[in-house]
Amino acid sequence: MATGDIPERFPLSFGLNTFGDRNGDADGKPVSHAQTIRNVVEEGVLAEQAGIDFFGIGEHHTDYFPMPAGDVVLAAIAARTERIHLGSSVTVLSSDDPVRVFQRYSTLNAISSGRAEVILGRGSSIESFPLFGYDLGDYEELFEEKATLFAELLKGGPVTWQGNTRSALYQQDVVPHTESGPFPTWIGVGGNPHSVIRAARLGFRLALAIIGGDPARFAAFSELYRRALEKFGQPQLPVAMHSPGHIAATDEQAMEEFWPRWRDLIALVAPERGFAIPTDDSFAWEAGPHGALFVGSPETVAQKIAKNLRALQATRFDLKYGMPGLTHKALMTNIELYGQQVIPRVRELLAEPASSS
Amino acid sequence: MEVGTAKLPRLAVLGAGHVGPVMARLALRAGYQVSIATSSDPADLALITELLIPGAEPRRASDAIADADMVVLAIPLHRFSGLDHSMFSGKLVIDAMNYWPSSDGILEDFEGSAGSSEIVARKLASSTVVKALNHIGYHELEENARSAGSPGRRATAVASDSPSGLSDVTEFVDRIGYDVIPLPSLVAGRVLQPGGPVFGLVLARPEFERTVRTEPLPAAAVTVAASSLAGRGVSEEVGYGNW
């Protein structure tokens, strides 16, 4: 394998992720939570028609991301599609019960005839902790224990487990059984090397969430993951990257639609999350060739995806599309352009030998 | 970096999460001898060190600290109270931590009006505590580092009640890549905390000094160099799906 080429053992795949970003109408007024959720169903159905491989819904509990029960929405999409894989992006496992998560997604797997996936996260938007009565002080133990139990549940067969974060299980048969073994499960990681090693130890796939700075700096994490898989005697597994973005006919249009909503969203969450409020200049940098925002025309975005998949030795790219306030129509256009133009172009770029850069 | 590196203080970095490996790499690049320690499995630390921090020495925390002149605290603040504080006795300690109730949970000790580094200093009474590098996003620490004299070099402040500690850490931070504005007390260092006027902002020295003196920040003072998007608040398994 030449340096810079993508590992051949896993097929390339391309996904979309949404947090149920509350849509705006043509006049900029927010539409209802309910309408936003119905729109997400239409977006998932269109994603399959546009040739996209995966559609993921991230758990959130806020007025601007009214999406606490993504699995229900995924079931509706499953009933109207045949090929696209459907999953969480992410499930906040720390504030959920691993048994229930397994049951919900193995039910989705049944409905969709084997198209379910799960991306587990520890949660950096932490609104689910007080909502479900969990203590943030237990953040790390909650995730470690629950991820370990989830790995056991995925194996199928009766589970015996004991820990501090939920009641023990003894030879417990957990239904529904899957028809053909475990469904793909990933851990979403934001840049902590210990989390990368945990994903390898438990045999989960690795999804790198990159929302700021140069994505190429995560290259060492892919290598760390591969080496850790070897060390733990696990088979090699694919690496994904997830980043936010927006695609429109031209760079200018994409920026114009995305930027004010991105600024408003980050300004809203900045005090709690320690983000600086983006400026015109910082946004231009992030949306430029070295940043982590995939905003622009199909060609601009395709070039950037291809470059970063190569840098990270990753075989899956998930575009987190949408932003609170964007219209459903703009999102549908984004999905069509991503499926019909960006993905074929990325495949074409990656089929060429890597340039020396 | 060429001359006199043999006399540079030996550095121990505590924490191999988001921040620790970045600090360690910057220090190695500037010629420092660096060891790194975590609370996790030594085999995991060895692998992290080999791949992410080549040149550093993975060690047990107590050994790393015992042999170091300068210790960087790059762990989540809620882990700090669980450490054996006597290990730090007589050491120069760089506190790069922040208090994030949204990921640390509520820590009663840090809930008052005092700055988090003041509380850390009270608990490490026999150490010299310097607040530094807490207000630059971890992903920017390497991207924005520049050699001394570079035009528009990013500025950062360090704060301490100890003049000698302040001077030592000023030299360290300058060597790893930043213009330094020394603040003469940890109380003065409160201005560097999350929510403060310089937190997460990319500013060169003149704008930084002006901003520290005059809140609120004039919008025009924000410079271009790089993104300030993801600061230190982003906790671990960030998600995605869950930023």
Coordinates of C-alpha atoms in Angstrom, one line a residue:
Chain A
M1 CA 0.0 0.0 0.0
A2 CA 1.5 3.3 -1.1
T3 CA 1.6 6.0 1.6
G4 CA -1.5 8.0 1.4
D5 CA -3.6 5.4 -0.3
I6 CA -6.7 4.2 1.6
P7 CA -6.5 0.8 3.1
E8 CA -8.2 -1.6 0.7
R9 CA -9.6 -4.1 3.1
F10 CA -12.7 -2.0 3.8
P11 CA -15.1 -0.5 1.2
L12 CA -15.5 3.2 1.1
S13 CA -18.8 4.4 2.4
F14 CA -20.4 7.8 2.9
G15 CA -23.0 8.8 5.4
L16 CA -25.1 11.7 6.5
N17 CA -25.7 12.7 10.2
T18 CA -28.3 15.0 11.6
F19 CA -29.2 16.2 15.1
G20 CA -32.7 17.0 14.0
D21 CA -31.6 20.6 13.6
R22 CA -34.8 22.6 13.9
N23 CA -35.7 23.9 10.5
G24 CA -36.6 27.5 9.6
D25 CA -39.2 28.5 7.1
A26 CA -38.6 30.7 4.1
D27 CA -39.0 33.8 6.3
G28 CA -36.5 32.5 8.8
K29 CA -39.1 31.6 11.5
P30 CA -38.5 28.2 13.2
V31 CA -40.9 25.5 12.2
S32 CA -42.4 23.2 14.9
H33 CA -40.4 20.3 16.4
A34 CA -43.0 17.9 14.9
Q35 CA -42.6 19.3 11.4
T36 CA -38.8 19.2 11.8
I37 CA -39.0 15.5 12.7
R38 CA -41.3 14.7 9.7
N39 CA -38.8 16.5 7.5
V40 CA -35.9 14.3 8.8
V41 CA -37.9 11.3 7.7
E42 CA -38.1 12.7 4.2
E43 CA -34.4 13.6 4.3
G44 CA -33.6 10.0 5.2
V45 CA -35.7 8.6 2.4
L46 CA -34.1 11.0 -0.1
A47 CA -30.6 10.0 1.2
E48 CA -31.2 6.5 -0.1
Q49 CA -32.5 7.7 -3.4
A50 CA -29.4 9.9 -3.8
G51 CA -27.1 6.9 -3.3
I52 CA -25.9 7.6 0.2
D53 CA -24.8 4.6 2.3
F54 CA -25.7 5.6 5.8
F55 CA -28.1 7.9 7.6
G56 CA -27.5 8.7 11.2
I57 CA -29.4 10.6 13.9
G58 CA -27.6 12.1 16.9
E59 CA -29.4 12.2 20.3
H60 CA -30.1 15.6 21.6
H61 CA -32.7 17.1 24.0
T62 CA -32.8 20.8 23.2
D63 CA -35.2 23.3 21.5
Y64 CA -32.8 23.7 18.6
F65 CA -32.1 19.9 18.3
P66 CA -35.4 18.3 19.3
M67 CA -34.2 14.8 18.7
P68 CA -34.3 12.6 21.8
A69 CA -35.7 9.4 20.1
G70 CA -33.8 9.1 16.9
D71 CA -34.5 5.3 16.8
V72 CA -38.2 5.9 16.3
V73 CA -37.5 8.3 13.4
L74 CA -35.0 5.7 11.9
A75 CA -37.7 3.1 12.1
A76 CA -40.0 5.3 10.0
I77 CA -37.2 5.7 7.4
A78 CA -36.5 2.0 7.5
A79 CA -40.1 1.3 6.5
R80 CA -39.7 3.4 3.4
T81 CA -36.2 2.3 2.3
E82 CA -34.4 -0.8 1.2
R83 CA -30.7 -0.4 1.1
I84 CA -29.4 2.5 3.2
H85 CA -27.9 1.7 6.6
L86 CA -29.5 3.5 9.5
G87 CA -28.1 4.3 12.9
S88 CA -27.4 6.7 15.8
S89 CA -24.8 9.4 15.6
V90 CA -24.4 9.3 18.5
T91 CA -26.3 7.5 21.2
V92 CA -25.4 9.1 24.6
L93 CA -24.7 5.7 26.2
S94 CA -23.7 7.2 29.5
S95 CA -27.2 8.4 30.3
D96 CA -29.0 5.4 28.8
D97 CA -29.4 1.7 29.7
P98 CA -27.2 -0.4 27.4
V99 CA -29.9 -3.2 27.5
R100 CA -32.5 -0.8 26.2
V101 CA -30.2 0.6 23.6
F102 CA -29.4 -2.9 22.3
Q103 CA -33.1 -3.7 22.3
R104 CA -34.1 -0.6 20.4
Y105 CA -31.4 -1.0 17.7
S106 CA -31.8 -4.8 17.4
T107 CA -35.5 -4.0 16.8
L108 CA -34.5 -1.4 14.1
N109 CA -32.2 -4.1 12.7
A110 CA -35.2 -6.4 12.4
I111 CA -37.4 -3.8 10.8
S112 CA -34.7 -2.9 8.3
S113 CA -33.6 -6.5 7.6
G114 CA -30.1 -6.0 9.0
R115 CA -29.4 -2.3 8.2
A116 CA -28.9 -1.0 11.8
E117 CA -25.7 0.5 13.2
V118 CA -25.0 2.3 16.5
I119 CA -22.4 4.9 17.2
L120 CA -21.9 5.2 21.0
G121 CA -20.7 8.4 22.6
R122 CA -19.9 9.5 26.1
G123 CA -21.7 12.8 25.5
S124 CA -20.2 16.2 25.3
S125 CA -23.6 17.9 25.2
I126 CA -24.6 16.8 28.6
E127 CA -28.2 17.8 28.8
S128 CA -29.3 14.2 29.0
F129 CA -27.6 13.7 32.4
P130 CA -29.9 15.8 34.6
L131 CA -32.8 14.8 32.4
F132 CA -32.4 11.2 33.3
G133 CA -31.0 11.6 36.8
Y134 CA -27.4 10.9 36.2
D135 CA -24.5 12.6 37.9
L136 CA -21.8 14.2 35.7
G137 CA -19.3 13.3 38.3
D138 CA -19.8 9.6 37.2
Y139 CA -19.2 10.5 33.6
E140 CA -16.2 8.2 33.0
E141 CA -17.3 5.2 35.0
L142 CA -20.8 5.4 33.4
F143 CA -19.4 5.2 29.9
E144 CA -16.7 2.6 30.6
E145 CA -19.1 0.2 32.3
K146 CA -21.9 0.7 29.8
A147 CA -19.7 0.3 26.8
T148 CA -18.3 -2.9 28.2
L149 CA -21.8 -4.3 28.8
F150 CA -22.9 -3.2 25.3
A151 CA -20.0 -5.2 23.8
E152 CA -21.3 -8.2 25.7
L153 CA -24.9 -7.7 24.6
L154 CA -23.7 -7.5 20.9
K155 CA -22.2 -11.0 21.1
G156 CA -25.7 -12.5 21.4
G157 CA -26.6 -15.3 23.8
P158 CA -27.2 -15.1 27.5
V159 CA -25.4 -12.2 29.3
T160 CA -23.9 -12.3 32.8
W161 CA -22.6 -9.0 34.0
Q162 CA -22.1 -7.0 37.1
G163 CA -21.1 -3.4 37.7
N164 CA -22.0 -0.2 39.7
T165 CA -24.1 1.6 37.2
R166 CA -27.1 -0.7 36.8
S167 CA -28.4 -3.9 38.2
A168 CA -26.5 -7.1 37.6
L169 CA -27.5 -9.6 34.9
Y170 CA -27.3 -13.4 35.3
Q171 CA -27.6 -15.6 32.2
Q172 CA -30.0 -13.1 30.9
D173 CA -31.4 -13.7 27.4
V174 CA -31.9 -10.2 25.8
V175 CA -34.3 -10.0 22.9
P176 CA -34.8 -9.6 20.0
H177 CA -32.0 -11.7 18.8
T178 CA -30.3 -10.5 15.6
E179 CA -30.5 -12.7 12.5
S180 CA -26.9 -12.5 11.4
G181 CA -24.7 -11.6 14.3
P182 CA -23.8 -8.3 15.8
F183 CA -24.7 -5.1 13.9
P184 CA -21.9 -2.6 13.3
T185 CA -21.1 -0.6 16.4
W186 CA -18.7 2.4 16.6
I187 CA -17.4 4.6 19.3
G188 CA -17.4 8.3 18.6
V189 CA -14.2 9.9 19.8
G190 CA -13.3 13.6 20.1
G191 CA -9.6 13.4 20.5
N192 CA -8.7 11.6 23.7
P193 CA -6.2 8.8 23.0
H194 CA -7.6 6.8 25.9
S195 CA -10.9 6.7 24.2
V196 CA -9.3 5.4 21.0
I197 CA -7.7 2.6 23.0
R198 CA -11.0 1.7 24.7
A199 CA -12.7 1.4 21.3
A200 CA -10.0 -1.0 20.2
R201 CA -10.1 -3.0 23.4
L202 CA -13.8 -3.5 23.2
G203 CA -13.7 -4.3 19.5
F204 CA -15.8 -1.3 18.3
R205 CA -15.1 0.6 15.1
L206 CA -13.6 4.1 15.5
A207 CA -15.5 7.2 14.5
L208 CA -13.4 10.4 14.8
A209 CA -15.5 13.5 15.4
I210 CA -13.7 16.5 14.1
I211 CA -15.4 19.9 14.4
G212 CA -12.5 22.3 14.6
G213 CA -8.9 22.6 13.5
D214 CA -7.0 20.6 10.9
P215 CA -8.5 17.1 10.6
A216 CA -5.1 15.8 9.5
R217 CA -3.9 16.1 13.0
F218 CA -6.0 13.0 13.8
A219 CA -3.9 10.8 11.6
A220 CA -1.9 9.5 14.5
F221 CA -5.1 8.4 16.1
S222 CA -5.9 6.0 13.3
E223 CA -2.4 4.5 13.7
L224 CA -2.9 4.3 17.5
Y225 CA -6.2 2.5 16.9
R226 CA -4.7 0.0 14.5
R227 CA -1.8 -0.7 16.8
A228 CA -4.2 -1.0 19.8
L229 CA -6.4 -3.5 17.9
E230 CA -3.3 -5.6 17.2
K231 CA -2.3 -5.4 20.8
F232 CA -5.7 -6.6 22.0
G233 CA -5.9 -9.4 19.5
Q234 CA -8.9 -7.8 17.7
P235 CA -9.3 -8.0 13.9
Q236 CA -8.6 -4.7 12.0
L237 CA -11.7 -2.5 11.8
P238 CA -12.7 0.5 9.8
V239 CA -12.1 4.2 10.8
A240 CA -14.7 6.9 10.1
M241 CA -14.5 10.6 10.3
H242 CA -17.5 12.9 11.0
S243 CA -17.5 16.7 10.4
P244 CA -20.1 19.4 10.0
G245 CA -20.8 21.0 6.6
H246 CA -23.2 22.2 4.0
I247 CA -23.2 21.8 0.3
A248 CA -24.9 24.2 -2.2
A249 CA -24.5 24.9 -5.9
T250 CA -21.7 27.4 -5.3
D251 CA -19.2 28.1 -2.5
E252 CA -20.7 31.5 -2.0
Q253 CA -24.2 30.2 -1.6
A254 CA -23.2 27.4 0.8
M255 CA -21.3 29.9 3.0
E256 CA -24.1 32.4 2.9
E257 CA -26.6 29.8 4.0
F258 CA -24.4 28.0 6.6
W259 CA -22.3 30.7 8.3
P260 CA -25.0 32.8 10.1
R261 CA -26.6 29.7 11.5
W262 CA -23.3 28.2 12.6
R263 CA -22.3 31.5 14.3
D264 CA -25.6 31.7 16.1
L265 CA -25.4 28.0 17.2
I266 CA -21.8 28.3 18.5
A267 CA -22.6 31.6 20.2
L268 CA -25.5 29.9 22.0
V269 CA -23.4 26.9 23.3
A270 CA -20.1 28.8 23.8
P271 CA -20.5 29.7 27.4
E272 CA -21.1 26.2 28.5
R273 CA -18.7 24.5 26.1
G274 CA -15.7 26.8 26.2
F275 CA -15.9 27.7 22.5
A276 CA -14.8 31.1 21.4
I277 CA -17.5 32.7 19.3
P278 CA -16.4 32.3 15.6
T279 CA -15.5 35.4 13.6
D280 CA -15.7 36.0 9.9
D281 CA -12.0 35.1 9.8
S282 CA -12.1 32.1 11.9
F283 CA -15.0 30.7 9.9
A284 CA -13.2 31.4 6.6
W285 CA -10.2 29.4 8.0
E286 CA -12.4 26.5 9.1
A287 CA -14.3 26.4 5.8
G288 CA -11.0 26.7 3.9
P289 CA -8.7 23.8 2.8
H290 CA -7.2 23.1 6.2
G291 CA -10.2 23.5 8.5
A292 CA -12.9 21.1 9.7
L293 CA -16.0 22.6 8.2
F294 CA -17.1 21.0 4.8
V295 CA -18.9 24.0 3.4
G296 CA -19.0 24.8 -0.3
S297 CA -19.8 23.6 -3.8
P298 CA -19.7 19.8 -4.6
E299 CA -16.2 20.1 -6.0
T300 CA -14.8 22.0 -3.0
V301 CA -16.3 19.6 -0.5
A302 CA -15.3 16.5 -2.5
Q303 CA -11.7 17.6 -2.7
K304 CA -11.6 18.2 1.0
I305 CA -13.2 14.9 1.9
A306 CA -10.8 12.9 -0.3
K307 CA -7.8 14.7 1.1
N308 CA -8.8 14.0 4.7
L309 CA -9.9 10.4 4.2
R310 CA -6.4 9.8 2.8
A311 CA -4.7 11.7 5.6
L312 CA -6.6 9.7 8.3
Q313 CA -6.6 6.4 6.5
A314 CA -10.3 6.4 7.0
T315 CA -12.8 4.6 4.8
R316 CA -16.0 6.2 5.9
F317 CA -17.0 9.9 5.8
D318 CA -20.1 11.2 7.6
L319 CA -21.2 14.7 6.8
K320 CA -23.2 16.3 9.7
Y321 CA -25.6 18.3 7.5
G322 CA -28.0 21.0 8.6
M323 CA -28.0 23.7 11.1
P324 CA -30.8 25.2 13.2
G325 CA -32.6 27.7 11.0
L326 CA -31.8 26.2 7.6
T327 CA -34.8 25.4 5.5
H328 CA -35.9 21.8 4.7
K329 CA -35.5 22.7 1.1
A330 CA -31.9 23.7 1.5
L331 CA -31.2 20.5 3.3
M332 CA -32.8 18.4 0.5
T333 CA -30.6 20.2 -2.0
N334 CA -27.6 19.5 0.2
I335 CA -28.5 15.8 0.3
E336 CA -29.0 15.5 -3.5
L337 CA -25.7 17.3 -4.2
Y338 CA -23.8 15.1 -1.7
G339 CA -25.2 11.9 -3.1
Q340 CA -25.2 12.6 -6.8
Q341 CA -22.1 14.8 -7.1
V342 CA -19.8 14.8 -4.1
I343 CA -19.7 11.1 -3.4
P344 CA -19.0 10.0 -7.0
R345 CA -16.3 12.7 -7.2
V346 CA -14.6 11.5 -4.0
R347 CA -14.6 7.9 -5.2
E348 CA -13.0 9.1 -8.4
L349 CA -10.4 11.2 -6.6
L350 CA -9.5 8.3 -4.3
A351 CA -9.2 5.9 -7.2
E352 CA -6.3 8.0 -8.4
P353 CA -2.9 7.3 -6.9
A354 CA -2.1 9.7 -4.0
S355 CA -0.2 12.7 -5.0
S356 CA 3.1 13.3 -3.2
S357 CA 1.7 16.2 -1.2
Chain B
M1 CA 16.8 25.8 21.2
E2 CA 20.3 24.8 20.1
V3 CA 22.3 26.4 22.8
G4 CA 22.0 25.5 26.4
T5 CA 19.2 23.0 26.1
A6 CA 21.1 20.8 28.5
K7 CA 20.3 23.2 31.3
L8 CA 16.6 23.3 30.5
P9 CA 14.4 22.2 33.3
R10 CA 13.1 18.6 33.1
L11 CA 9.4 18.4 32.6
A12 CA 6.8 16.0 33.8
V13 CA 3.4 16.1 32.1
L14 CA 0.5 14.7 34.1
G15 CA -2.3 13.5 31.8
A16 CA -2.3 11.9 28.4
G17 CA -5.8 13.0 27.3
H18 CA -6.5 15.9 24.9
V19 CA -4.0 18.3 26.3
G20 CA -1.1 16.4 27.8
P21 CA 0.3 14.9 24.5
V22 CA 0.2 18.3 22.8
M23 CA 2.1 20.0 25.7
A24 CA 4.6 17.2 25.7
R25 CA 5.3 17.4 22.0
L26 CA 5.7 21.2 22.1
A27 CA 8.2 20.8 25.0
L28 CA 10.1 18.1 23.2
R29 CA 10.3 20.2 20.1
A30 CA 11.7 23.1 22.2
G31 CA 14.5 20.7 23.5
Y32 CA 13.1 19.8 26.9
Q33 CA 13.4 16.4 28.4
V34 CA 9.9 15.2 29.0
S35 CA 8.2 12.4 30.9
I36 CA 4.5 11.7 30.9
A37 CA 2.2 10.0 33.4
T38 CA -1.4 9.0 33.6
S39 CA -3.7 7.1 35.9
S40 CA -4.4 4.5 33.2
D41 CA -2.8 1.1 32.3
P42 CA 1.0 1.5 31.8
A43 CA 0.8 -0.5 28.6
D44 CA -1.8 1.9 27.2
L45 CA 0.4 4.8 28.1
A46 CA 3.4 3.2 26.5
L47 CA 1.5 2.9 23.2
I48 CA 0.2 6.4 23.4
T49 CA 3.7 7.7 24.0
E50 CA 5.2 5.7 21.2
L51 CA 2.7 6.9 18.6
L52 CA 1.7 10.3 19.7
I53 CA 4.6 11.6 21.8
P54 CA 7.8 10.0 20.4
G55 CA 10.8 11.0 22.5
A56 CA 8.9 11.3 25.8
E57 CA 9.3 8.8 28.6
P58 CA 6.2 7.1 30.0
R59 CA 6.5 6.8 33.7
R60 CA 4.5 6.4 36.9
A61 CA 3.3 9.8 38.2
S62 CA 5.3 9.7 41.4
D63 CA 8.6 8.9 39.6
A64 CA 8.0 11.4 36.8
I65 CA 7.3 14.1 39.3
A66 CA 10.2 13.2 41.6
D67 CA 12.7 13.6 38.8
A68 CA 11.2 16.7 37.3
D69 CA 11.9 20.4 37.9
M70 CA 8.6 21.5 36.4
V71 CA 5.2 19.6 36.4
V72 CA 2.4 20.3 34.0
L73 CA -1.1 19.5 35.3
A74 CA -3.1 18.5 32.2
I75 CA -5.8 16.4 33.8
P76 CA -9.5 17.0 34.2
L77 CA -9.9 19.2 37.3
H78 CA -12.2 16.6 39.0
R79 CA -9.2 14.2 39.0
F80 CA -7.0 16.7 40.8
S81 CA -8.3 16.2 44.3
G82 CA -7.7 12.4 44.0
L83 CA -4.0 12.9 43.6
D84 CA -1.5 12.6 46.4
H85 CA -0.6 16.3 46.7
S86 CA 2.6 15.6 48.7
M87 CA 4.2 14.4 45.4
F88 CA 4.4 18.0 44.3
S89 CA 6.2 19.3 47.3
G90 CA 8.9 21.8 46.3
K91 CA 8.1 21.6 42.6
L92 CA 7.2 24.3 40.1
V93 CA 3.6 23.3 38.9
I94 CA 2.0 24.6 35.8
D95 CA -1.8 24.5 36.2
A96 CA -3.3 24.2 32.7
M97 CA -6.6 23.0 34.0
N98 CA -10.0 24.6 33.9
Y99 CA -13.1 24.2 35.9
W100 CA -15.9 22.9 33.7
P101 CA -19.0 22.1 35.7
S102 CA -20.5 20.7 32.5
S103 CA -18.0 17.9 32.4
D104 CA -16.4 17.9 35.9
G105 CA -19.7 18.0 37.6
I106 CA -20.1 20.4 40.5
L107 CA -16.9 20.6 42.6
E108 CA -17.7 22.3 45.8
D109 CA -14.1 23.5 46.4
F110 CA -14.1 25.4 43.1
E111 CA -17.6 26.9 43.3
G112 CA -16.6 30.2 45.1
S113 CA -15.4 33.4 43.6
A114 CA -11.7 32.5 43.8
G115 CA -10.0 31.4 40.5
S116 CA -9.5 27.7 40.1
S117 CA -5.7 28.1 40.2
E118 CA -5.9 29.9 43.5
I119 CA -7.7 26.8 44.9
V120 CA -5.1 24.5 43.4
A121 CA -2.3 26.6 44.9
R122 CA -4.0 26.4 48.4
K123 CA -4.0 22.6 48.1
L124 CA -0.4 22.6 46.9
A125 CA 0.9 24.9 49.6
S126 CA 4.4 23.6 49.4
S127 CA 4.7 24.0 45.6
T128 CA 5.0 27.0 43.3
V129 CA 1.8 27.2 41.2
V130 CA 1.7 29.1 37.9
K131 CA -1.4 29.3 35.8
A132 CA -0.6 28.9 32.1
L133 CA -1.8 27.7 28.8
N134 CA -5.4 27.0 30.0
H135 CA -7.0 29.5 27.7
I136 CA -5.8 28.1 24.3
G137 CA -7.8 25.4 22.7
Y138 CA -5.8 22.1 22.8
H139 CA -6.1 21.7 19.0
E140 CA -4.6 25.1 18.5
L141 CA -1.6 24.8 20.8
E142 CA 0.5 23.2 18.1
E143 CA -1.0 24.9 15.1
N144 CA -0.5 28.4 16.5
A145 CA 3.0 28.0 18.1
R146 CA 5.6 30.2 16.4
S147 CA 9.2 31.0 17.1
A148 CA 10.0 34.2 18.9
G149 CA 9.8 37.3 16.7
S150 CA 7.4 35.8 14.2
P151 CA 4.9 38.5 13.0
G152 CA 1.5 38.2 14.7
R153 CA 2.7 35.5 17.1
R154 CA -0.1 34.5 19.3
A155 CA 0.0 35.8 22.9
T156 CA -0.8 34.1 26.1
A157 CA -0.7 35.1 29.7
V158 CA 0.9 33.3 32.7
A159 CA 0.0 34.2 36.3
S160 CA 1.6 33.4 39.6
D161 CA 2.1 34.8 43.1
S162 CA 5.8 33.8 42.8
P163 CA 8.1 36.1 40.8
S164 CA 10.6 33.3 40.1
G165 CA 7.9 30.9 39.1
L166 CA 6.5 33.5 36.8
S167 CA 9.8 34.1 35.2
D168 CA 10.6 30.4 34.7
V169 CA 7.3 29.6 33.1
T170 CA 7.4 32.7 31.0
E171 CA 10.6 31.4 29.5
F172 CA 9.1 27.9 29.0
V173 CA 6.0 29.2 27.2
D174 CA 8.1 31.6 25.1
R175 CA 10.3 28.6 24.1
I176 CA 7.4 26.4 23.1
G177 CA 6.0 29.1 20.8
Y178 CA 4.0 32.0 22.4
D179 CA 4.5 35.6 23.4
V180 CA 3.9 35.9 27.1
I181 CA 2.2 38.4 29.2
P182 CA 3.1 37.8 32.8
L183 CA 0.4 38.6 35.4
P184 CA 1.7 39.2 38.9
S185 CA -0.7 37.1 40.9
L186 CA -3.1 34.2 40.6
V187 CA -5.9 36.6 41.5
A188 CA -5.0 38.6 38.4
G189 CA -5.0 35.3 36.5
R190 CA -8.8 35.0 37.0
V191 CA -9.1 37.0 33.7
L192 CA -7.8 33.9 31.9
Q193 CA -10.6 31.6 32.9
P194 CA -13.5 30.2 30.8
G195 CA -15.9 33.0 30.0
G196 CA -13.2 35.6 30.5
P197 CA -12.2 38.1 27.8
V198 CA -9.3 36.2 26.3
F199 CA -10.5 32.7 26.6
G200 CA -10.1 30.9 23.3
L201 CA -9.2 34.0 21.4
V202 CA -6.3 34.2 19.0
L203 CA -4.7 37.5 19.8
A204 CA -1.2 39.0 19.2
R205 CA 0.5 40.8 22.1
P206 CA -0.9 44.4 21.7
E207 CA -4.5 43.2 21.4
F208 CA -4.1 40.7 24.2
E209 CA -2.7 43.4 26.5
R210 CA -5.4 45.8 25.6
T211 CA -8.1 43.2 26.1
V212 CA -6.9 42.1 29.5
R213 CA -7.0 45.7 30.6
T214 CA -10.2 46.8 28.9
E215 CA -13.2 44.6 28.9
P216 CA -15.3 44.0 26.9
L217 CA -13.4 42.9 23.9
P218 CA -13.5 45.2 20.9
A219 CA -14.5 43.0 18.0
A220 CA -11.8 44.3 15.8
A221 CA -9.1 43.0 18.1
V222 CA -9.7 39.4 17.1
T223 CA -7.0 38.3 14.7
V224 CA -7.1 35.7 12.0
A225 CA -4.4 33.2 12.6
A226 CA -6.7 30.2 13.1
S227 CA -9.9 28.8 14.3
S228 CA -10.9 29.3 17.8
L229 CA -13.8 27.0 17.5
A230 CA -13.2 24.1 19.7
G231 CA -11.8 25.2 23.0
R232 CA -11.1 23.2 26.1
G233 CA -14.6 22.7 27.0
V234 CA -15.1 19.9 24.6
S235 CA -14.9 16.9 26.8
E236 CA -13.8 13.5 25.9
E237 CA -15.9 11.4 23.7
V238 CA -17.1 14.5 22.2
G239 CA -19.5 13.9 20.1
Y240 CA -20.6 14.0 17.5
G241 CA -24.0 13.7 17.5
N242 CA -23.3 15.4 20.6
W243 CA -21.1 18.4 20.3

